[in-house]
XYZ file of C-alpha atoms in Angstrom:
602
model
C 0.000 0.000 0.000
C 1.262 3.564 -0.556
C 2.899 5.400 2.320
C 0.905 8.572 2.749
C 2.672 11.473 4.451
C 1.318 12.864 7.674
C -1.646 15.202 7.195
C -2.226 13.846 3.692
C -5.883 14.278 2.669
C -5.455 11.370 0.293
C -5.250 8.757 3.043
C -8.674 7.428 2.211
C -10.162 4.048 2.877
C -10.065 1.189 0.419
C -12.223 1.727 -2.636
C -14.630 0.159 -3.343
C -14.593 -2.308 -0.461
C -13.956 -0.514 2.789
C -13.990 -2.068 5.152
C -22.873 -25.562 25.916
C -26.372 -24.427 27.032
C -28.173 -23.174 30.129
C -31.562 -23.076 28.455
C -32.635 -26.265 30.230
C -33.814 -24.035 33.052
C -36.486 -22.618 30.766
C -38.977 -20.267 32.323
C -41.383 -18.934 29.753
C -42.430 -15.919 31.823
C -42.112 -14.396 35.249
C -44.871 -16.241 37.122
C -46.372 -14.936 40.402
C -44.431 -17.605 42.279
C -41.184 -16.591 40.628
C -41.823 -12.968 41.562
C -42.644 -13.938 45.156
C -46.348 -13.083 44.913
C -49.004 -15.037 46.779
C -51.625 -17.098 44.991
C -55.287 -16.053 45.302
C -56.168 -19.635 46.139
C -56.059 -20.521 49.838
C -53.347 -22.824 51.052
C -56.012 -25.241 52.276
C -57.738 -25.675 48.927
C -55.051 -25.032 46.331
C -53.664 -28.032 44.541
C -49.901 -28.425 44.853
C -48.137 -26.406 42.166
C -44.550 -27.025 41.126
C -42.558 -23.901 41.882
C -40.199 -22.583 39.197
C -36.629 -23.219 40.173
C -34.716 -20.043 40.955
C -31.988 -19.337 38.439
C -28.507 -19.355 39.938
C -26.205 -16.351 40.030
C -22.525 -16.603 39.212
C -20.919 -19.702 37.815
C -18.486 -20.730 35.132
C -17.629 -18.207 32.404
C -17.611 -20.831 29.665
C -15.041 -22.192 27.229
C -14.504 -18.983 25.250
C -13.425 -16.946 28.241
C -9.765 -17.879 28.618
C -8.201 -16.808 31.905
C -4.435 -16.578 32.423
C -2.282 -15.952 35.442
C 1.483 -15.299 35.457
C 2.210 -18.970 36.166
C 0.106 -20.289 33.252
C 2.220 -22.227 30.791
C 1.913 -21.756 27.038
C 0.245 -18.330 27.125
C 1.812 -17.169 23.863
C 0.836 -20.383 22.093
C -2.788 -19.969 23.177
C -2.849 -16.331 22.091
C -1.450 -17.343 18.704
C -4.016 -20.123 18.351
C -6.940 -17.771 18.917
C -5.432 -15.206 16.547
C -4.969 -17.749 13.749
C -8.639 -18.629 14.014
C -9.902 -15.032 14.251
C -7.449 -13.019 12.154
C -9.560 -12.908 8.992
C -12.879 -14.271 10.328
C -14.679 -10.988 9.732
C -18.140 -12.546 9.638
C -17.364 -15.771 11.487
C -19.012 -17.174 14.596
C -15.994 -17.348 16.928
C -16.089 -15.086 19.999
C -13.327 -14.850 22.638
C -12.434 -12.975 25.808
C -8.796 -13.245 26.924
C -8.563 -12.283 30.602
C -5.339 -11.786 32.578
C -5.247 -12.018 36.354
C -3.277 -9.312 38.161
C 0.482 -9.760 37.987
C 3.343 -9.311 35.536
C 3.648 -11.099 32.198
C 6.833 -11.000 30.166
C 7.571 -11.318 26.472
C 4.013 -11.546 25.131
C 2.594 -10.303 21.835
C -1.178 -10.649 21.915
C -2.310 -10.152 18.329
C -6.049 -9.524 18.195
C -8.338 -10.676 15.407
C -12.080 -10.293 14.992
C -14.445 -10.641 17.986
C -11.548 -10.883 20.416
C -11.348 -8.870 23.632
C -8.323 -8.733 25.897
C -8.576 -7.347 29.423
C -6.856 -7.284 32.769
C -8.668 -8.424 35.888
C -7.283 -5.840 38.276
C -9.097 -2.876 39.742
C -6.499 -0.634 38.078
C -4.753 -1.128 34.716
C -1.427 -1.060 36.529
C -2.427 -4.190 38.467
C -1.923 -6.265 35.295
C 1.348 -5.482 33.543
C 2.398 -6.958 30.206
C 5.993 -6.423 29.208
C 5.095 -6.843 25.574
C 2.444 -5.784 23.105
C -1.253 -5.966 22.329
C -1.192 -5.690 18.568
C -3.662 -4.999 15.796
C -2.191 -4.907 12.291
C -3.572 -5.488 8.806
C -1.480 -8.197 7.186
C -4.624 -10.243 6.559
C -5.960 -7.431 4.335
C -2.762 -6.479 2.507
C -1.903 -3.647 4.851
C -5.343 -2.006 4.761
C -6.737 -1.466 8.282
C -10.160 -0.089 7.280
C -11.903 -3.386 8.082
C -10.234 -4.107 11.435
C -13.555 -4.022 13.287
C -14.918 -5.704 16.466
C -12.009 -6.166 18.884
C -11.050 -4.446 22.124
C -8.398 -3.906 24.782
C -9.161 -2.900 28.366
C -7.603 -2.484 31.780
C -3.979 -3.416 31.057
C -0.585 -1.758 31.442
C 1.717 -2.328 28.462
C 5.458 -1.796 28.149
C 5.901 -2.281 24.392
C 8.979 -4.170 23.246
C 9.932 -1.524 20.680
C 8.725 1.371 22.817
C 5.546 1.794 20.732
C 2.440 -0.404 20.654
C 0.559 -0.808 17.351
C -3.255 -0.477 17.423
C -4.339 -0.146 13.773
C -8.098 -0.446 13.989
C -11.270 0.762 12.344
C -14.736 1.047 13.908
C -16.030 -0.884 16.951
C -12.549 -1.408 18.407
C -12.342 0.454 21.736
C -9.118 1.020 23.652
C -10.361 1.613 27.212
C -8.698 2.004 30.584
C -5.266 1.229 29.173
C -1.837 2.401 30.326
C 0.806 2.386 27.593
C 4.268 2.921 29.053
C 5.520 4.180 25.722
C 3.940 5.344 22.468
C 0.895 4.219 20.503
C 0.831 3.836 16.698
C -2.674 3.799 15.213
C -1.585 2.938 11.646
C -0.843 -0.447 10.074
C 2.609 -1.557 9.015
C 3.332 0.297 5.788
C 0.985 3.163 6.769
C -1.895 1.944 4.601
C -5.455 3.173 4.912
C -7.084 3.216 8.344
C -10.479 4.330 9.629
C -10.801 4.367 13.419
C -11.295 4.823 16.295
C -11.837 5.405 20.048
C -9.749 5.776 23.215
C -11.182 6.425 26.684
C -9.932 6.513 30.282
C -6.399 5.700 29.117
C -2.903 7.019 29.690
C -0.344 6.924 26.899
C 2.962 8.077 28.373
C 4.520 8.662 24.959
C 3.086 10.167 21.818
C 0.101 8.888 19.832
C 0.759 8.642 16.088
C -2.439 8.325 14.036
C -0.595 8.804 10.713
C -3.053 7.487 8.074
C -6.067 7.361 10.407
C -8.918 9.354 8.882
C -10.624 10.172 12.180
C -10.335 9.450 15.888
C -12.049 10.346 19.175
C -10.218 10.387 22.517
C -12.076 11.004 25.785
C -11.040 11.566 29.412
C -7.465 10.415 28.980
C -3.848 11.556 29.111
C -1.398 11.559 26.198
C 2.249 12.521 25.966
C 1.691 14.055 22.541
C -0.275 13.705 19.303
C 1.555 13.495 15.994
C -0.820 14.541 13.194
C -4.330 14.605 11.783
C -5.931 13.697 8.449
C -9.633 14.700 8.526
C -11.142 14.750 12.001
C -9.413 14.288 15.358
C -11.590 15.083 18.382
C -10.575 15.278 22.055
C -12.646 15.910 25.174
C -11.195 15.906 28.677
C -7.759 14.820 27.419
C -4.629 15.996 29.219
C -1.898 16.683 26.671
C -4.305 16.998 23.724
C -3.333 19.379 20.927
C -4.918 22.807 20.978
C -8.123 23.596 19.094
C -7.169 24.322 15.469
C -9.832 22.923 13.121
C -9.582 22.794 10.128
C -5.809 23.181 9.874
C -4.866 20.840 11.392
C -8.333 19.385 11.999
C -8.197 19.173 15.797
C -11.395 19.725 17.793
C -10.501 20.025 21.471
C -12.868 20.376 24.420
C -11.216 20.905 27.790
C -13.671 18.581 29.557
C -16.391 16.039 28.800
C -19.743 17.376 30.088
C -20.924 14.053 31.563
C -19.261 10.657 31.492
C -19.408 7.339 33.291
C -16.931 4.645 32.376
C -17.951 1.207 31.187
C -18.506 -1.568 33.771
C -15.734 -4.150 33.914
C -15.046 -7.584 35.364
C -12.272 -7.847 37.949
C -10.946 -10.132 40.666
C -11.098 -9.342 44.369
C -8.841 -12.080 45.645
C -10.392 -15.151 44.051
C -13.860 -13.624 43.724
C -15.097 -12.248 40.423
C -16.883 -8.930 40.705
C -18.138 -6.246 38.315
C -17.040 -2.677 38.982
C -19.437 0.142 38.144
C -17.543 3.436 37.801
C -19.284 6.534 39.113
C -20.701 9.323 36.993
C -18.478 12.363 36.467
C -19.323 15.871 35.302
C -16.870 18.119 33.475
C -14.491 15.170 33.432
C -10.829 15.408 32.508
C -8.144 12.725 32.661
C -8.446 9.107 33.749
C -10.559 7.728 36.584
C -7.652 5.639 37.910
C -4.087 6.244 39.065
C -4.818 8.632 41.940
C -6.257 6.590 44.771
C -9.012 4.044 45.066
C -11.290 3.695 42.068
C -14.546 5.567 42.586
C -17.756 3.628 42.054
C -19.573 0.577 43.317
C -19.003 -3.133 42.956
C -21.257 -6.140 42.475
C -20.355 -9.788 43.103
C -20.714 -12.131 40.162
C -23.285 -14.046 42.209
C -25.696 -11.175 41.432
C -25.364 -11.880 37.688
C -26.966 -14.566 35.619
C -23.979 -15.865 33.665
C -25.515 -16.616 30.281
C -24.128 -19.062 27.767
C -24.997 -19.311 24.039
C -28.165 -21.312 23.499
C -30.020 -19.900 26.477
C -33.523 -18.697 25.632
C -34.747 -15.123 25.809
C -37.386 -16.331 28.254
C -34.696 -17.539 30.634
C -32.784 -14.267 30.345
C -35.985 -12.398 31.171
C -36.738 -14.720 34.071
C -33.279 -13.979 35.472
C -33.909 -10.246 35.155
C -37.340 -10.596 36.803
C -35.658 -12.503 39.605
C -33.432 -9.474 40.273
C -30.244 -10.683 38.629
C -28.057 -8.733 36.234
C -26.868 -10.325 32.975
C -23.338 -11.314 32.009
C -23.330 -12.527 28.409
C -20.375 -14.839 27.807
C -18.879 -14.963 24.293
C -21.039 -16.490 21.589
C -24.222 -15.993 19.574
C -27.665 -15.723 21.193
C -30.855 -16.123 19.169
C -33.846 -14.294 20.625
C -37.500 -15.033 19.911
C -38.647 -12.218 22.193
C -37.003 -9.002 23.414
C -34.732 -8.977 26.431
C -36.737 -6.682 28.731
C -34.832 -4.625 31.307
C -37.309 -3.123 33.780
C -35.323 -2.641 36.981
C -33.324 0.492 37.777
C -29.577 -0.072 37.957
C -29.599 -3.261 35.889
C -26.309 -4.171 34.208
C -26.197 -6.088 30.920
C -22.518 -6.714 30.206
C -21.177 -8.704 27.275
C -17.789 -10.388 27.034
C -15.955 -11.130 23.807
C -18.517 -9.470 21.520
C -21.426 -11.607 22.651
C -23.916 -11.274 19.800
C -27.705 -10.995 19.979
C -29.704 -11.998 16.888
C -33.433 -11.198 17.007
C -35.485 -13.824 15.169
C -38.858 -13.300 13.481
C -38.599 -9.507 13.487
C -38.534 -8.907 17.240
C -36.569 -6.150 19.007
C -33.399 -7.495 20.628
C -33.466 -5.462 23.843
C -35.747 -2.898 25.494
C -35.441 -0.959 28.729
C -38.044 0.694 30.921
C -37.796 4.399 31.764
C -35.740 3.827 34.907
C -32.501 5.145 36.390
C -29.030 3.841 35.865
C -29.300 0.961 33.400
C -25.878 0.021 31.999
C -25.727 -1.686 28.614
C -22.190 -2.532 27.543
C -19.991 -4.713 25.387
C -22.249 -6.595 22.981
C -23.209 -6.713 19.317
C -26.745 -6.827 17.910
C -26.956 -8.495 14.497
C -30.227 -7.961 12.609
C -32.089 -11.078 11.543
C -33.512 -11.823 8.072
C -37.071 -10.815 9.065
C -37.369 -7.042 9.378
C -37.320 -5.692 12.939
C -38.974 -2.324 13.444
C -36.247 -1.597 16.005
C -33.219 -3.466 17.344
C -32.521 -1.575 20.580
C -34.922 0.683 22.503
C -33.828 2.685 25.545
C -37.019 3.661 27.315
C -40.575 3.328 25.977
C -42.228 5.795 23.632
C -43.104 8.945 25.551
C -40.535 8.399 28.314
C -40.177 11.645 30.256
C -38.642 10.987 33.688
C -35.451 12.833 34.580
C -32.342 10.671 34.939
C -29.828 13.494 35.300
C -28.289 12.084 38.487
C -28.162 8.467 37.283
C -28.453 8.129 33.506
C -28.632 5.023 31.382
C -25.386 4.366 29.518
C -24.987 2.553 26.195
C -21.281 1.729 25.812
C -19.529 -0.375 23.190
C -22.931 -1.595 22.023
C -22.648 -2.181 18.295
C -25.363 -2.849 15.735
C -24.982 -4.517 12.345
C -27.466 -5.007 9.521
C -26.159 -7.455 6.911
C -22.605 -8.617 6.308
C -22.855 -11.889 8.180
C -26.078 -12.671 6.277
C -29.190 -10.885 5.153
C -30.623 -8.662 7.880
C -33.236 -5.915 7.967
C -34.364 -3.290 10.465
C -36.354 -0.106 9.992
C -34.642 1.830 12.816
C -31.643 0.317 14.562
C -31.435 2.248 17.845
C -34.133 4.374 19.470
C -33.311 6.496 22.538
C -36.446 7.606 24.393
C -35.140 7.998 27.957
C -33.872 11.422 28.955
C -30.206 11.980 29.868
C -29.043 8.756 28.199
C -25.315 8.673 27.420
C -24.358 6.895 24.199
C -20.646 6.356 24.721
C -19.083 4.777 21.662
C -21.302 2.914 19.274
C -20.960 1.815 15.674
C -24.332 1.350 13.992
C -23.599 -0.135 10.584
C -25.658 -1.134 7.606
C -23.090 -3.385 5.937
C -21.447 -2.280 2.709
C -19.682 -5.624 2.166
C -19.998 -9.260 3.192
C -22.983 -11.491 2.456
C -26.608 -10.380 2.427
C -25.710 -6.911 1.153
C -27.759 -4.902 -1.336
C -29.915 -1.784 -1.487
C -33.021 -3.799 -0.600
C -31.371 -7.004 0.676
C -30.218 -5.431 3.938
C -32.686 -2.580 3.906
C -32.346 -0.318 6.941
C -33.802 3.158 6.593
C -32.656 4.784 9.841
C -29.645 4.295 12.102
C -30.304 6.147 15.366
C -33.390 8.099 16.405
C -33.125 10.207 19.564
C -36.500 11.190 20.998
C -35.429 11.829 24.590
C -34.302 15.196 25.872
C -30.823 15.910 27.269
C -29.148 12.960 25.514
C -25.356 13.038 25.116
C -23.413 11.066 22.491
C -19.653 10.724 22.869
C -18.134 8.828 19.964
C -20.978 8.284 17.482
C -20.263 6.167 14.405
C -23.296 5.545 12.136
C -22.981 4.458 8.509
C -24.688 3.516 5.240
C -28.402 3.752 6.039
C -30.920 3.986 3.224
C -32.342 7.255 4.552
C -31.281 9.262 7.626
C -28.343 7.896 9.585
C -29.152 9.982 12.673
C -32.444 11.734 13.472
C -32.555 13.916 16.599
C -35.937 14.992 17.993
C -35.035 15.557 21.656
C -34.202 18.947 23.098
C -30.752 19.886 24.425
C -29.001 17.013 22.687
C -25.216 17.035 22.360
C -22.815 15.042 20.215
C -19.048 15.051 20.604
C -17.554 13.363 17.512
C -19.596 11.859 14.697
C -18.335 9.700 11.834
C -20.545 8.756 8.921
C -20.562 7.397 5.407
C -23.654 7.585 3.274
C -24.791 4.303 1.696
C -22.463 3.315 -1.124
C -25.011 1.252 -2.977
C -27.752 3.741 -3.846
C -28.686 2.725 -7.409
C -29.473 6.233 -8.659
C -30.450 9.754 -7.615
C -34.143 8.881 -7.412
C -33.458 6.164 -4.828
C -32.249 8.719 -2.283
C -34.475 11.634 -3.233
C -35.979 13.210 -0.107
C -38.929 15.157 -1.496
C -37.369 18.177 -3.145
C -34.024 17.574 -1.400
C -31.182 15.614 -2.958
C -30.463 12.851 -0.505
C -31.071 12.374 3.209
C -28.671 14.198 5.522
C -26.387 12.009 7.589
C -27.345 13.914 10.735
C -30.788 15.535 10.877
C -31.959 17.705 13.759
C -35.742 17.982 13.699
C -37.362 21.325 12.890
C -39.057 21.323 16.319
C -35.716 21.365 18.181
C -34.641 24.704 19.640
C -31.440 23.684 21.479
C -28.773 21.284 20.209
C -24.972 21.290 19.913
C -22.380 19.198 18.124
C -18.587 19.209 17.895
C -16.347 17.462 15.367
C -18.850 15.904 12.953
C -17.943 14.349 9.592
C -19.864 12.749 6.725
C -18.351 11.050 3.671
C -19.937 9.847 0.442
C -18.831 7.142 -1.963
C -21.657 6.511 -4.398
C -19.807 3.894 -6.417
C -22.907 2.393 -8.084
C -23.858 5.776 -9.549
C -21.037 8.325 -9.129
C -23.259 11.085 -10.555
C -25.404 11.151 -7.392
C -25.476 14.507 -5.608
C -26.054 14.778 -1.854
C -27.424 18.201 -0.891
C -25.703 18.297 2.498
C -24.251 16.155 5.246
C -26.068 17.969 8.071
C -29.552 19.465 8.290
C -30.974 21.423 11.207
C -33.321 24.278 12.040
C -31.680 27.638 11.501
C -32.015 28.962 15.020
C -29.439 30.399 17.458
C -29.875 27.565 19.959
C -28.845 24.881 17.437
C -25.071 25.103 17.098
C -22.394 23.111 15.321
C -18.620 23.354 15.592
C -16.088 21.860 13.173
C -18.088 20.110 10.459
C -16.770 18.434 7.326
C -18.017 16.524 4.295
C -15.793 14.509 1.968
C -16.345 12.956 -1.439
C -14.198 9.826 -1.595
C -12.460 9.915 -4.946
C -15.244 11.931 -6.549
C -17.789 9.128 -6.308
C -20.769 11.396 -5.714
C -20.616 14.951 -4.378
C -22.047 17.194 -1.653
C -23.562 20.555 -2.521
C -23.146 21.965 1.011
C -21.906 20.988 4.465
C -24.829 22.051 6.705
C -28.131 23.373 5.386
C -27.152 25.845 2.643
C -23.762 26.605 4.181
C -20.351 25.327 3.131
C -18.635 24.938 -0.210
C -19.491 21.982 -2.436
C -17.072 19.117 -2.830
C -15.750 18.657 -6.338
C -13.446 16.577 -8.481
C -11.613 13.472 -7.328
C -9.154 14.991 -4.868
C -10.904 13.785 -1.686
C -10.391 17.142 0.048
C -12.879 17.943 2.832
C -15.234 20.897 2.673
C -15.426 22.377 6.156
C -17.513 24.708 8.300
C -15.913 25.895 11.537
C -19.040 27.297 13.182
C -22.758 27.220 12.420
C -24.810 29.317 12.447
């Protein structure tokens, strides 16, 4: 692949292609007995009724959670075995979590393939030290990192062998709660194309070099330096971040993150597994760890139903009704009814990209309008029968305030097509107020199997109806109509990455009344207050390169609706934008792949 110089606008993605069962304890519903309610029949006259067996909390994490300690023999061989299986298995069924007990590990290189998560089991990243590397590269794809999706690293301290760790990823590949005692290189060997990415709650002692990375979002972290930018680099609450300078270089820098709450994580307290729930922060800056005891609460694993692939949705719901949280171990879960989260403070935590597939057009997961639900670390894969929605946070009309204890949606990824035909009208609907969407990739597939304008039809990516919703790290791509629709008041987005659907057959297919194309990010006309920072939309209409997209962003023209640092890009001249936001911003033109930018709107 060509070696693009730093700051080169030509570092674009590849064109055209970018990028064991517990169900035996079936309980079909939460019966009165299961919920602890009394029967209306008297004890003297009622016939004996078999009581549903209570579902157990805790238990074995299953065969695809592989736990190491410093005395484990053959660690490198096991890491290599998993990598060989997962390196190019982009749409495969393998799912793995590689967990390291606290201690020091020497001479390791953990190469991560698809659907592989690596994490330390300490309360702090520094509790689990690897003198070695956690590596993502792109040899499997000829040096092109734009399809290095669905893998993660969390809660480890790394001392890289060469002084710099390589993390060349694209979407859905979070780097959370990491301490790199050296530098971090976000580009593949050879500096080929790359399209990432996300860092949070991490400390990189040396410099971060994105090089060919098109865009990146870093939140509540500390860096020793930042080398360059291509199109869109966004920072909030990052010590050592470069100063605000968009569009040259394209750095968008916020001193703090308005509201944040880190993702729940599994850790060991002695020999006991627990899940730590970090506390909410306002105006956050820097990491949550490294200066005293971690702040938050902790739950024993015995308060979680440890789910294994093959368990029924009814059993998952019975566990929730019983008062348990859910820990989804790695694998694929078919659902014939929605997972229904009704209790405040419920945690649904996936390991190793646990994947939910809704069958027969159902919604995969719904929550009630309650405080403090935490959804984290899983993938929802649309099924072949159209679902009206795939994830719903709060019911229609939800209005309760959750400002003190919001619901968080973190590293929850949605896919329509790619692994097979899938359809969904709207992928994610946020109805509950104050919800924090912290890193999601909602993707209508542009490659793989089951891909076509109607084959994996998905009109809308995310619809936000609730007020006071905050999105930090929003990646939404390729929907047939609007990628993001925002109806709630006082919404905020820090970093947005989008591509319009490649496969539109012609101009008529995307015509929106009198408007050419559907904006990537649409704020409803009824909204009076909204704000966004560091938002980008790209087009690559390779089926019909003559297609014109009127704008990337559409919003009411009112003083309370504000945008900072917007860009649109035509990839290689395959389609063009007429404006950036509403009627503002120069059109893209030619084949030079140079962004058109707007620094402030209105």
